[in-house]
Tab-separated table of N, CA and C in Angstrom:
chain	number	residue	atom	x	y	z
A	1	THR	N	90.831	88.352	121.226
A	1	THR	CA	89.749	88.601	120.279
A	1	THR	C	89.872	87.700	119.051
A	2	THR	N	91.090	87.460	118.627
A	2	THR	CA	91.278	86.598	117.459
A	2	THR	C	90.777	85.188	117.742
A	3	LEU	N	91.089	84.670	118.906
A	3	LEU	CA	90.641	83.327	119.268
A	3	LEU	C	89.111	83.267	119.338
A	4	LEU	N	88.508	84.272	119.954
A	4	LEU	CA	87.051	84.297	120.039
A	4	LEU	C	86.413	84.378	118.646
A	5	ALA	N	86.978	85.197	117.776
A	5	ALA	CA	86.445	85.332	116.418
A	5	ALA	C	86.587	84.026	115.650
A	6	MET	N	87.757	83.396	115.749
A	6	MET	CA	87.958	82.121	115.055
A	6	MET	C	87.026	81.047	115.603
A	7	LEU	N	86.844	81.035	116.895
A	7	LEU	CA	85.931	80.082	117.516
A	7	LEU	C	84.502	80.311	117.019
A	8	ALA	N	84.097	81.572	116.933
A	8	ALA	CA	82.754	81.891	116.446
A	8	ALA	C	82.565	81.437	115.001
A	9	VAL	N	83.570	81.645	114.180
A	9	VAL	CA	83.478	81.225	112.766
A	9	VAL	C	83.336	79.718	112.668
A	10	THR	N	84.187	78.990	113.394
A	10	THR	CA	84.121	77.538	113.306
A	10	THR	C	82.814	77.003	113.888
A	11	GLN	N	82.327	77.615	114.944
A	11	GLN	CA	81.048	77.181	115.503
A	11	GLN	C	79.909	77.455	114.530
A	12	SER	N	79.950	78.585	113.854
A	12	SER	CA	78.873	78.890	112.898
A	12	SER	C	78.915	77.944	111.706
A	13	GLN	N	80.122	77.533	111.298
A	13	GLN	CA	80.224	76.581	110.194
A	13	GLN	C	79.679	75.212	110.571
A	14	ARG	N	79.633	74.937	111.847
A	14	ARG	CA	79.047	73.685	112.332
A	14	ARG	C	77.603	73.894	112.772
A	15	ASN	N	77.015	75.044	112.403
A	15	ASN	CA	75.630	75.405	112.744
A	15	ASN	C	75.392	75.449	114.250
A	16	LYS	N	76.373	75.883	114.989
A	16	LYS	CA	76.272	76.058	116.441
A	16	LYS	C	76.117	77.545	116.740
A	17	PHE	N	75.017	78.132	116.257
A	17	PHE	CA	74.828	79.580	116.355
A	17	PHE	C	74.647	80.043	117.792
A	18	GLN	N	74.055	79.203	118.642
A	18	GLN	CA	73.862	79.608	120.037
A	18	GLN	C	75.192	79.814	120.742
A	19	SER	N	76.214	79.124	120.303
A	19	SER	CA	77.548	79.299	120.881
A	19	SER	C	78.364	80.332	120.121
A	20	ALA	N	78.147	80.412	118.815
A	20	ALA	CA	78.934	81.313	117.973
A	20	ALA	C	78.622	82.778	118.247
A	21	VAL	N	77.352	83.085	118.424
A	21	VAL	CA	76.946	84.487	118.598
A	21	VAL	C	77.587	85.124	119.826
A	22	PRO	N	77.546	84.507	121.001
A	22	PRO	CA	78.202	85.153	122.156
A	22	PRO	C	79.704	85.354	121.963
A	23	ASN	N	80.364	84.401	121.319
A	23	ASN	CA	81.799	84.549	121.096
A	23	ASN	C	82.087	85.697	120.135
A	24	ALA	N	81.292	85.817	119.076
A	24	ALA	CA	81.493	86.904	118.112
A	24	ALA	C	81.175	88.257	118.735
A	25	THR	N	80.119	88.326	119.519
A	25	THR	CA	79.774	89.614	120.125
A	25	THR	C	80.788	90.010	121.199
A	26	LYS	N	81.327	89.032	121.919
A	26	LYS	CA	82.384	89.343	122.893
A	26	LYS	C	83.605	89.902	122.180
A	27	ALA	N	83.989	89.263	121.099
A	27	ALA	CA	85.155	89.731	120.339
A	27	ALA	C	84.916	91.141	119.810
A	28	ALA	N	83.728	91.401	119.289
A	28	ALA	CA	83.408	92.736	118.766
A	28	ALA	C	83.372	93.775	119.877
A	29	ASP	N	82.895	93.378	121.051
A	29	ASP	CA	82.856	94.312	122.180
A	29	ASP	C	84.260	94.623	122.702
A	30	MET	N	85.150	93.650	122.619
A	30	MET	CA	86.516	93.862	123.101
A	30	MET	C	87.282	94.844	122.219
A	31	GLU	N	86.951	94.870	120.919
A	31	GLU	CA	87.594	95.803	119.994
A	31	GLU	C	86.507	96.505	119.176
A	32	PRO	N	85.876	97.524	119.764
A	32	PRO	CA	84.733	98.171	119.115
A	32	PRO	C	85.071	98.903	117.814
A	33	ASN	N	86.333	99.204	117.571
A	33	ASN	CA	86.704	99.904	116.342
A	33	ASN	C	87.062	98.952	115.204
A	34	ASP	N	87.029	97.665	115.452
A	34	ASP	CA	87.361	96.681	114.427
A	34	ASP	C	86.111	96.368	113.608
A	35	GLN	N	86.090	96.852	112.385
A	35	GLN	CA	84.918	96.709	111.516
A	35	GLN	C	84.679	95.244	111.131
A	36	GLU	N	85.735	94.470	110.968
A	36	GLU	CA	85.575	93.064	110.584
A	36	GLU	C	84.900	92.265	111.702
A	37	LEU	N	85.239	92.546	112.940
A	37	LEU	CA	84.584	91.874	114.054
A	37	LEU	C	83.126	92.289	114.156
A	38	ALA	N	82.851	93.554	113.892
A	38	ALA	CA	81.458	94.020	113.897
A	38	ALA	C	80.657	93.331	112.797
A	39	LYS	N	81.269	93.153	111.627
A	39	LYS	CA	80.580	92.470	110.528
A	39	LYS	C	80.329	90.999	110.872
A	40	LEU	N	81.301	90.360	111.490
A	40	LEU	CA	81.129	88.963	111.888
A	40	LEU	C	79.978	88.812	112.875
A	41	ALA	N	79.965	89.651	113.888
A	41	ALA	CA	78.899	89.582	114.893
A	41	ALA	C	77.541	89.857	114.250
A	42	THR	N	77.471	90.843	113.395
A	42	THR	CA	76.204	91.187	112.744
A	42	THR	C	75.723	90.052	111.854
A	43	ARG	N	76.643	89.474	111.068
A	43	ARG	CA	76.256	88.381	110.169
A	43	ARG	C	75.723	87.194	110.961
A	44	LEU	N	76.379	86.861	112.060
A	44	LEU	CA	75.923	85.730	112.867
A	44	LEU	C	74.590	86.014	113.544
A	45	LEU	N	74.401	87.254	113.961
A	45	LEU	CA	73.111	87.625	114.548
A	45	LEU	C	71.991	87.517	113.507
A	46	LEU	N	72.267	87.944	112.278
A	46	LEU	CA	71.279	87.807	111.207
A	46	LEU	C	71.009	86.337	110.902
A	47	ASP	N	72.078	85.544	110.835
A	47	ASP	CA	71.916	84.117	110.562
A	47	ASP	C	71.083	83.438	111.644
A	48	GLY	N	71.236	83.903	112.869
A	48	GLY	CA	70.492	83.335	113.988
A	48	GLY	C	69.112	83.928	114.173
A	49	GLY	N	68.749	84.921	113.357
A	49	GLY	CA	67.426	85.530	113.452
A	49	GLY	C	67.252	86.504	114.600
A	50	ARG	N	68.329	86.981	115.141
A	50	ARG	CA	68.270	87.925	116.266
A	50	ARG	C	68.356	89.343	115.706
A	51	LEU	N	67.216	89.820	115.195
A	51	LEU	CA	67.182	91.056	114.418
A	51	LEU	C	67.456	92.302	115.251
A	52	ARG	N	66.915	92.391	116.446
A	52	ARG	CA	67.133	93.593	117.260
A	52	ARG	C	68.619	93.797	117.564
A	53	GLU	N	69.268	92.716	117.916
A	53	GLU	CA	70.695	92.812	118.212
A	53	GLU	C	71.482	93.113	116.935
A	54	ALA	N	71.051	92.531	115.822
A	54	ALA	CA	71.725	92.776	114.546
A	54	ALA	C	71.599	94.245	114.149
A	55	ILE	N	70.441	94.825	114.387
A	55	ILE	CA	70.229	96.246	114.075
A	55	ILE	C	71.197	97.103	114.875
A	56	SER	N	71.343	96.795	116.161
A	56	SER	CA	72.225	97.620	116.999
A	56	SER	C	73.687	97.454	116.581
A	57	ARG	N	74.063	96.288	116.088
A	57	ARG	CA	75.437	96.082	115.618
A	57	ARG	C	75.670	96.701	114.239
A	58	LEU	N	74.631	96.681	113.407
A	58	LEU	CA	74.761	97.172	112.041
A	58	LEU	C	74.723	98.694	111.968
A	59	HIS	N	74.009	99.310	112.885
A	59	HIS	CA	73.827	100.768	112.839
A	59	HIS	C	75.147	101.551	112.769
A	60	PRO	N	76.152	101.254	113.609
A	60	PRO	CA	77.387	102.047	113.552
A	60	PRO	C	78.194	101.875	112.259
A	61	ILE	N	78.045	100.747	111.579
A	61	ILE	CA	78.849	100.513	110.375
A	61	ILE	C	78.052	100.672	109.086
A	62	GLN	N	76.781	100.942	109.200
A	62	GLN	CA	75.904	101.009	108.019
A	62	GLN	C	76.308	102.119	107.052
A	63	SER	N	76.948	103.171	107.544
A	63	SER	CA	77.339	104.280	106.675
A	63	SER	C	78.376	103.858	105.633
A	64	GLN	N	79.057	102.739	105.853
A	64	GLN	CA	80.055	102.271	104.897
A	64	GLN	C	79.486	101.288	103.879
A	65	ALA	N	78.161	101.143	103.843
A	65	ALA	CA	77.529	100.166	102.953
A	65	ALA	C	77.801	100.442	101.480
A	66	SER	N	77.938	101.703	101.102
A	66	SER	CA	78.155	102.004	99.684
A	66	SER	C	79.549	101.599	99.209
A	67	SER	N	80.475	101.388	100.135
A	67	SER	CA	81.825	100.980	99.734
A	67	SER	C	82.182	99.569	100.190
A	68	ASP	N	81.368	98.960	101.023
A	68	ASP	CA	81.641	97.612	101.521
A	68	ASP	C	80.449	96.715	101.177
A	69	SER	N	80.654	95.809	100.246
A	69	SER	CA	79.547	94.984	99.759
A	69	SER	C	78.997	94.045	100.832
A	70	GLU	N	79.841	93.629	101.766
A	70	GLU	CA	79.361	92.740	102.824
A	70	GLU	C	78.371	93.457	103.742
A	71	ILE	N	78.677	94.690	104.089
A	71	ILE	CA	77.759	95.483	104.913
A	71	ILE	C	76.475	95.750	104.135
A	72	ALA	N	76.615	96.104	102.865
A	72	ALA	CA	75.438	96.383	102.041
A	72	ALA	C	74.533	95.154	101.957
A	73	MET	N	75.117	93.977	101.822
A	73	MET	CA	74.321	92.754	101.734
A	73	MET	C	73.614	92.468	103.055
A	74	MET	N	74.265	92.790	104.168
A	74	MET	CA	73.618	92.592	105.467
A	74	MET	C	72.426	93.526	105.630
A	75	VAL	N	72.545	94.744	105.112
A	75	VAL	CA	71.425	95.684	105.168
A	75	VAL	C	70.259	95.134	104.354
A	76	VAL	N	70.545	94.599	103.170
A	76	VAL	CA	69.485	94.006	102.336
A	76	VAL	C	68.822	92.862	103.075
A	77	ARG	N	69.625	91.969	103.638
A	77	ARG	CA	69.065	90.824	104.374
A	77	ARG	C	68.201	91.274	105.543
A	78	LEU	N	68.670	92.286	106.280
A	78	LEU	CA	67.908	92.779	107.425
A	78	LEU	C	66.562	93.318	106.983
A	79	ARG	N	66.562	94.115	105.926
A	79	ARG	CA	65.300	94.681	105.421
A	79	ARG	C	64.347	93.576	104.971
A	80	LEU	N	64.870	92.564	104.305
A	80	LEU	CA	64.012	91.463	103.859
A	80	LEU	C	63.468	90.669	105.043
A	81	LEU	N	64.312	90.436	106.048
A	81	LEU	CA	63.847	89.707	107.228
A	81	LEU	C	62.771	90.480	107.986
A	82	LYS	N	62.821	91.802	107.892
A	82	LYS	CA	61.810	92.639	108.547
A	82	LYS	C	60.616	92.906	107.629
A	83	HIS	N	60.589	92.272	106.461
A	83	HIS	CA	59.509	92.429	105.474
A	83	HIS	C	59.375	93.862	104.986
A	84	GLN	N	60.477	94.561	104.929
A	84	GLN	CA	60.515	95.922	104.395
A	84	GLN	C	61.043	95.833	102.961
A	85	TYR	N	60.163	95.439	102.054
A	85	TYR	CA	60.589	95.079	100.706
A	85	TYR	C	61.031	96.287	99.883
A	86	ARG	N	60.362	97.402	100.034
A	86	ARG	CA	60.776	98.597	99.291
A	86	ARG	C	62.145	99.064	99.769
A	87	GLU	N	62.365	99.063	101.081
A	87	GLU	CA	63.652	99.455	101.637
A	87	GLU	C	64.747	98.456	101.246
A	88	ALA	N	64.376	97.185	101.144
A	88	ALA	CA	65.338	96.166	100.713
A	88	ALA	C	65.774	96.419	99.281
A	89	ARG	N	64.829	96.819	98.463
A	89	ARG	CA	65.157	97.122	97.069
A	89	ARG	C	66.107	98.330	96.983
A	90	GLU	N	65.853	99.356	97.815
A	90	GLU	CA	66.746	100.520	97.858
A	90	GLU	C	68.130	100.118	98.366
A	91	ALA	N	68.159	99.243	99.374
A	91	ALA	CA	69.441	98.763	99.898
A	91	ALA	C	70.168	97.931	98.845
A	92	ALA	N	69.428	97.239	97.996
A	92	ALA	CA	70.050	96.459	96.917
A	92	ALA	C	70.732	97.382	95.914
A	93	ASP	N	70.145	98.545	95.686
A	93	ASP	CA	70.800	99.514	94.804
A	93	ASP	C	72.129	99.979	95.390
A	94	VAL	N	72.164	100.174	96.695
A	94	VAL	CA	73.409	100.549	97.371
A	94	VAL	C	74.410	99.399	97.285
A	95	ALA	N	73.919	98.174	97.450
A	95	ALA	CA	74.799	97.006	97.356
A	95	ALA	C	75.403	96.892	95.959
A	96	ARG	N	74.637	97.254	94.954
A	96	ARG	CA	75.155	97.204	93.587
A	96	ARG	C	76.215	98.274	93.363
A	97	GLN	N	76.122	99.393	94.070
A	97	GLN	CA	77.181	100.401	93.997
A	97	GLN	C	78.479	99.833	94.572
A	98	ALA	N	78.349	99.088	95.662
A	98	ALA	CA	79.526	98.518	96.319
A	98	ALA	C	80.123	97.370	95.511
A	99	ASP	N	79.258	96.589	94.858
A	99	ASP	CA	79.738	95.438	94.083
A	99	ASP	C	78.739	95.154	92.968
A	100	ASN	N	79.090	95.569	91.764
A	100	ASN	CA	78.204	95.373	90.618
A	100	ASN	C	78.696	94.210	89.751
A	101	SER	N	79.506	93.335	90.331
A	101	SER	CA	80.005	92.185	89.585
A	101	SER	C	78.885	91.164	89.407
A	102	SER	N	79.110	90.231	88.541
A	102	SER	CA	78.124	89.176	88.311
A	102	SER	C	77.910	88.350	89.573
A	103	GLN	N	78.994	88.066	90.286
A	103	GLN	CA	78.863	87.304	91.523
A	103	GLN	C	78.046	88.074	92.561
A	104	GLY	N	78.235	89.388	92.617
A	104	GLY	CA	77.433	90.215	93.513
A	104	GLY	C	75.965	90.190	93.145
A	105	LEU	N	75.675	90.231	91.854
A	105	LEU	CA	74.283	90.159	91.387
A	105	LEU	C	73.666	88.806	91.727
A	106	ILE	N	74.437	87.751	91.566
A	106	ILE	CA	73.927	86.414	91.879
A	106	ILE	C	73.674	86.278	93.378
A	107	GLU	N	74.553	86.848	94.177
A	107	GLU	CA	74.348	86.810	95.636
A	107	GLU	C	73.099	87.592	96.027
A	108	LEU	N	72.921	88.771	95.422
A	108	LEU	CA	71.704	89.543	95.679
A	108	LEU	C	70.465	88.756	95.281
A	109	ALA	N	70.518	88.131	94.110
A	109	ALA	CA	69.381	87.341	93.639
A	109	ALA	C	69.065	86.223	94.619
A	110	GLY	N	70.097	85.570	95.133
A	110	GLY	CA	69.884	84.494	96.091
A	110	GLY	C	69.234	84.975	97.377
A	111	VAL	N	69.626	86.159	97.828
A	111	VAL	CA	69.029	86.720	99.044
A	111	VAL	C	67.551	87.022	98.808
A	112	PHE	N	67.237	87.610	97.662
A	112	PHE	CA	65.837	87.900	97.351
A	112	PHE	C	65.046	86.614	97.110
A	113	GLU	N	65.674	85.625	96.503
A	113	GLU	CA	64.988	84.345	96.282
A	113	GLU	C	64.648	83.676	97.606
A	114	SER	N	65.577	83.693	98.550
A	114	SER	CA	65.322	83.066	99.845
A	114	SER	C	64.223	83.795	100.614
A	115	ALA	N	64.017	85.073	100.299
A	115	ALA	CA	62.936	85.840	100.933
A	115	ALA	C	61.635	85.758	100.125
A	116	ARG	N	61.647	84.939	99.083
A	116	ARG	CA	60.489	84.727	98.211
A	116	ARG	C	60.045	85.990	97.488
A	117	GLN	N	61.016	86.794	97.160
A	117	GLN	CA	60.786	87.976	96.339
A	117	GLN	C	61.258	87.630	94.933
A	118	ASP	N	60.456	86.798	94.275
A	118	ASP	CA	60.877	86.181	93.024
A	118	ASP	C	61.129	87.174	91.898
A	119	GLU	N	60.343	88.244	91.820
A	119	GLU	CA	60.524	89.201	90.726
A	119	GLU	C	61.902	89.846	90.792
A	120	CYS	N	62.297	90.249	91.979
A	120	CYS	CA	63.623	90.857	92.147
A	120	CYS	C	64.720	89.838	91.893
A	121	ALA	N	64.516	88.623	92.357
A	121	ALA	CA	65.521	87.579	92.152
A	121	ALA	C	65.720	87.321	90.662
A	122	VAL	N	64.621	87.232	89.915
A	122	VAL	CA	64.711	87.012	88.464
A	122	VAL	C	65.472	88.157	87.811
A	123	GLU	N	65.173	89.374	88.233
A	123	GLU	CA	65.844	90.541	87.659
A	123	GLU	C	67.356	90.475	87.857
A	124	PHE	N	67.790	90.141	89.068
A	124	PHE	CA	69.220	90.098	89.348
A	124	PHE	C	69.900	88.919	88.649
A	125	TYR	N	69.230	87.774	88.604
A	125	TYR	CA	69.801	86.641	87.873
A	125	TYR	C	69.969	86.996	86.397
A	126	ARG	N	68.964	87.633	85.814
A	126	ARG	CA	69.032	87.995	84.386
A	126	ARG	C	70.133	89.034	84.124
A	127	LYS	N	70.297	89.983	85.039
A	127	LYS	CA	71.370	90.976	84.869
A	127	LYS	C	72.740	90.304	84.899
A	128	ALA	N	72.895	89.303	85.743
A	128	ALA	CA	74.164	88.579	85.792
A	128	ALA	C	74.409	87.849	84.474
A	129	LEU	N	73.354	87.336	83.875
A	129	LEU	CA	73.498	86.590	82.620
A	129	LEU	C	73.785	87.497	81.431
A	130	THR	N	73.531	88.798	81.556
A	130	THR	CA	73.859	89.702	80.451
A	130	THR	C	75.367	89.873	80.313
A	131	VAL	N	76.100	89.612	81.391
A	131	VAL	CA	77.550	89.769	81.380
A	131	VAL	C	78.238	88.524	80.813
A	132	GLY	N	77.685	87.355	81.095
A	132	GLY	CA	78.312	86.123	80.644
A	132	GLY	C	77.499	84.915	81.025
A	133	HIS	N	78.084	83.740	80.849
A	133	HIS	CA	77.428	82.469	81.162
A	133	HIS	C	77.715	82.128	82.618
A	134	TYR	N	76.674	82.134	83.444
A	134	TYR	CA	76.799	81.820	84.863
A	134	TYR	C	75.805	80.728	85.209
A	135	PRO	N	76.270	79.481	85.319
A	135	PRO	CA	75.351	78.387	85.644
A	135	PRO	C	74.573	78.607	86.936
A	136	GLU	N	75.187	79.302	87.917
A	136	GLU	CA	74.467	79.564	89.174
A	136	GLU	C	73.218	80.386	88.925
A	137	ALA	N	73.313	81.360	88.036
A	137	ALA	CA	72.157	82.198	87.714
A	137	ALA	C	71.103	81.378	86.981
A	138	LEU	N	71.534	80.527	86.081
A	138	LEU	CA	70.591	79.680	85.356
A	138	LEU	C	69.897	78.702	86.301
A	139	LEU	N	70.644	78.166	87.257
A	139	LEU	CA	70.033	77.273	88.247
A	139	LEU	C	69.011	78.014	89.105
A	140	GLY	N	69.334	79.248	89.476
A	140	GLY	CA	68.387	80.054	90.245
A	140	GLY	C	67.116	80.322	89.456
A	141	LEU	N	67.272	80.671	88.184
A	141	LEU	CA	66.101	80.895	87.334
A	141	LEU	C	65.301	79.611	87.154
A	142	ALA	N	65.989	78.474	87.069
A	142	ALA	CA	65.294	77.190	86.940
A	142	ALA	C	64.494	76.870	88.202
A	143	ARG	N	65.059	77.149	89.365
A	143	ARG	CA	64.325	76.937	90.624
A	143	ARG	C	63.062	77.782	90.662
A	144	LEU	N	63.213	79.042	90.260
A	144	LEU	CA	62.058	79.940	90.271
A	144	LEU	C	61.007	79.488	89.268
A	145	ALA	N	61.423	79.024	88.096
A	145	ALA	CA	60.474	78.520	87.104
A	145	ALA	C	59.772	77.268	87.622
A	146	ALA	N	60.516	76.394	88.280
A	146	ALA	CA	59.908	75.178	88.840
A	146	ALA	C	58.900	75.527	89.932
A	147	ASN	N	59.204	76.533	90.728
A	147	ASN	CA	58.259	76.964	91.768
A	147	ASN	C	56.958	77.468	91.174
A	148	GLU	N	57.041	78.039	89.974
A	148	GLU	CA	55.851	78.554	89.297
A	148	GLU	C	55.203	77.503	88.401
A	149	GLN	N	55.650	76.257	88.530
A	149	GLN	CA	55.115	75.139	87.746
A	149	GLN	C	55.368	75.279	86.253
A	150	ARG	N	56.401	75.993	85.864
A	150	ARG	CA	56.786	76.108	84.456
A	150	ARG	C	57.899	75.094	84.195
A	151	ARG	N	57.503	73.857	84.092
A	151	ARG	CA	58.461	72.756	84.004
A	151	ARG	C	59.310	72.808	82.736
A	152	ASN	N	58.727	73.167	81.613
A	152	ASN	CA	59.501	73.224	80.368
A	152	ASN	C	60.574	74.303	80.438
A	153	ASP	N	60.202	75.464	80.972
A	153	ASP	CA	61.189	76.537	81.127
A	153	ASP	C	62.310	76.112	82.081
A	154	ALA	N	61.925	75.464	83.171
A	154	ALA	CA	62.920	75.005	84.143
A	154	ALA	C	63.870	74.002	83.497
A	155	LYS	N	63.316	73.099	82.707
A	155	LYS	CA	64.147	72.090	82.035
A	155	LYS	C	65.130	72.746	81.066
A	156	GLU	N	64.663	73.715	80.290
A	156	GLU	CA	65.539	74.417	79.349
A	156	GLU	C	66.647	75.175	80.071
A	157	LEU	N	66.305	75.800	81.183
A	157	LEU	CA	67.311	76.527	81.954
A	157	LEU	C	68.354	75.583	82.549
A	158	LEU	N	67.906	74.436	83.016
A	158	LEU	CA	68.847	73.459	83.568
A	158	LEU	C	69.786	72.928	82.486
A	159	ILE	N	69.247	72.691	81.311
A	159	ILE	CA	70.089	72.229	80.203
A	159	ILE	C	71.085	73.315	79.812
A	160	SER	N	70.634	74.572	79.816
A	160	SER	CA	71.540	75.687	79.511
A	160	SER	C	72.662	75.784	80.545
A	161	ALA	N	72.338	75.495	81.791
A	161	ALA	CA	73.352	75.562	82.847
A	161	ALA	C	74.435	74.509	82.643
A	162	LEU	N	74.101	73.423	81.971
A	162	LEU	CA	75.066	72.340	81.736
A	162	LEU	C	75.941	72.568	80.511
A	163	ASN	N	75.749	73.674	79.822
A	163	ASN	CA	76.522	73.958	78.626
A	163	ASN	C	77.985	74.199	79.014
A	164	LEU	N	78.841	73.306	78.597
A	164	LEU	CA	80.258	73.397	78.954
A	164	LEU	C	81.088	74.147	77.927
A	165	GLU	N	80.474	74.521	76.821
A	165	GLU	CA	81.212	75.198	75.769
A	165	GLU	C	81.240	76.717	75.931
A	166	GLN	N	80.304	77.253	76.675
A	166	GLN	CA	80.282	78.715	76.897
A	166	GLN	C	81.207	79.078	78.033
A	167	LYS	N	81.819	80.256	77.888
A	167	LYS	CA	82.677	80.760	78.967
A	167	LYS	C	81.859	81.550	79.947
């Protein structure tokens, strides 16, 4: 199982999802009680857009979403991929229970941004910035401003992201 899991990871890093998914699912099937293998298989299924299979893999481990930020993030991604935006927002609240760090907020914002849910993405980026200076959040806000044709705002945000004096 370890070899299959490692093979799946390396294949996914090379964007070989058609090969990675079977290896990850085989590894997860060989050890059904291993939560890390289940998470790997689910993440790869989500990355590959195989939602039905991802749902069946995520269902047994979904109850641990409030304590495991990786599972919580997969639930958010699944809801967004299924265009269940209200449920995605509720899942984001659970994800924040699991990980309310600035990095967790930035990751949530990125997931919502990639799903073109700009209002939620802006909210999470701004919450991360209330804690400290995070250039990633400023870059995300700049991308969103540029998408809305607010070039001056985008320029100011990009300049703020380059501030090397703030911690």
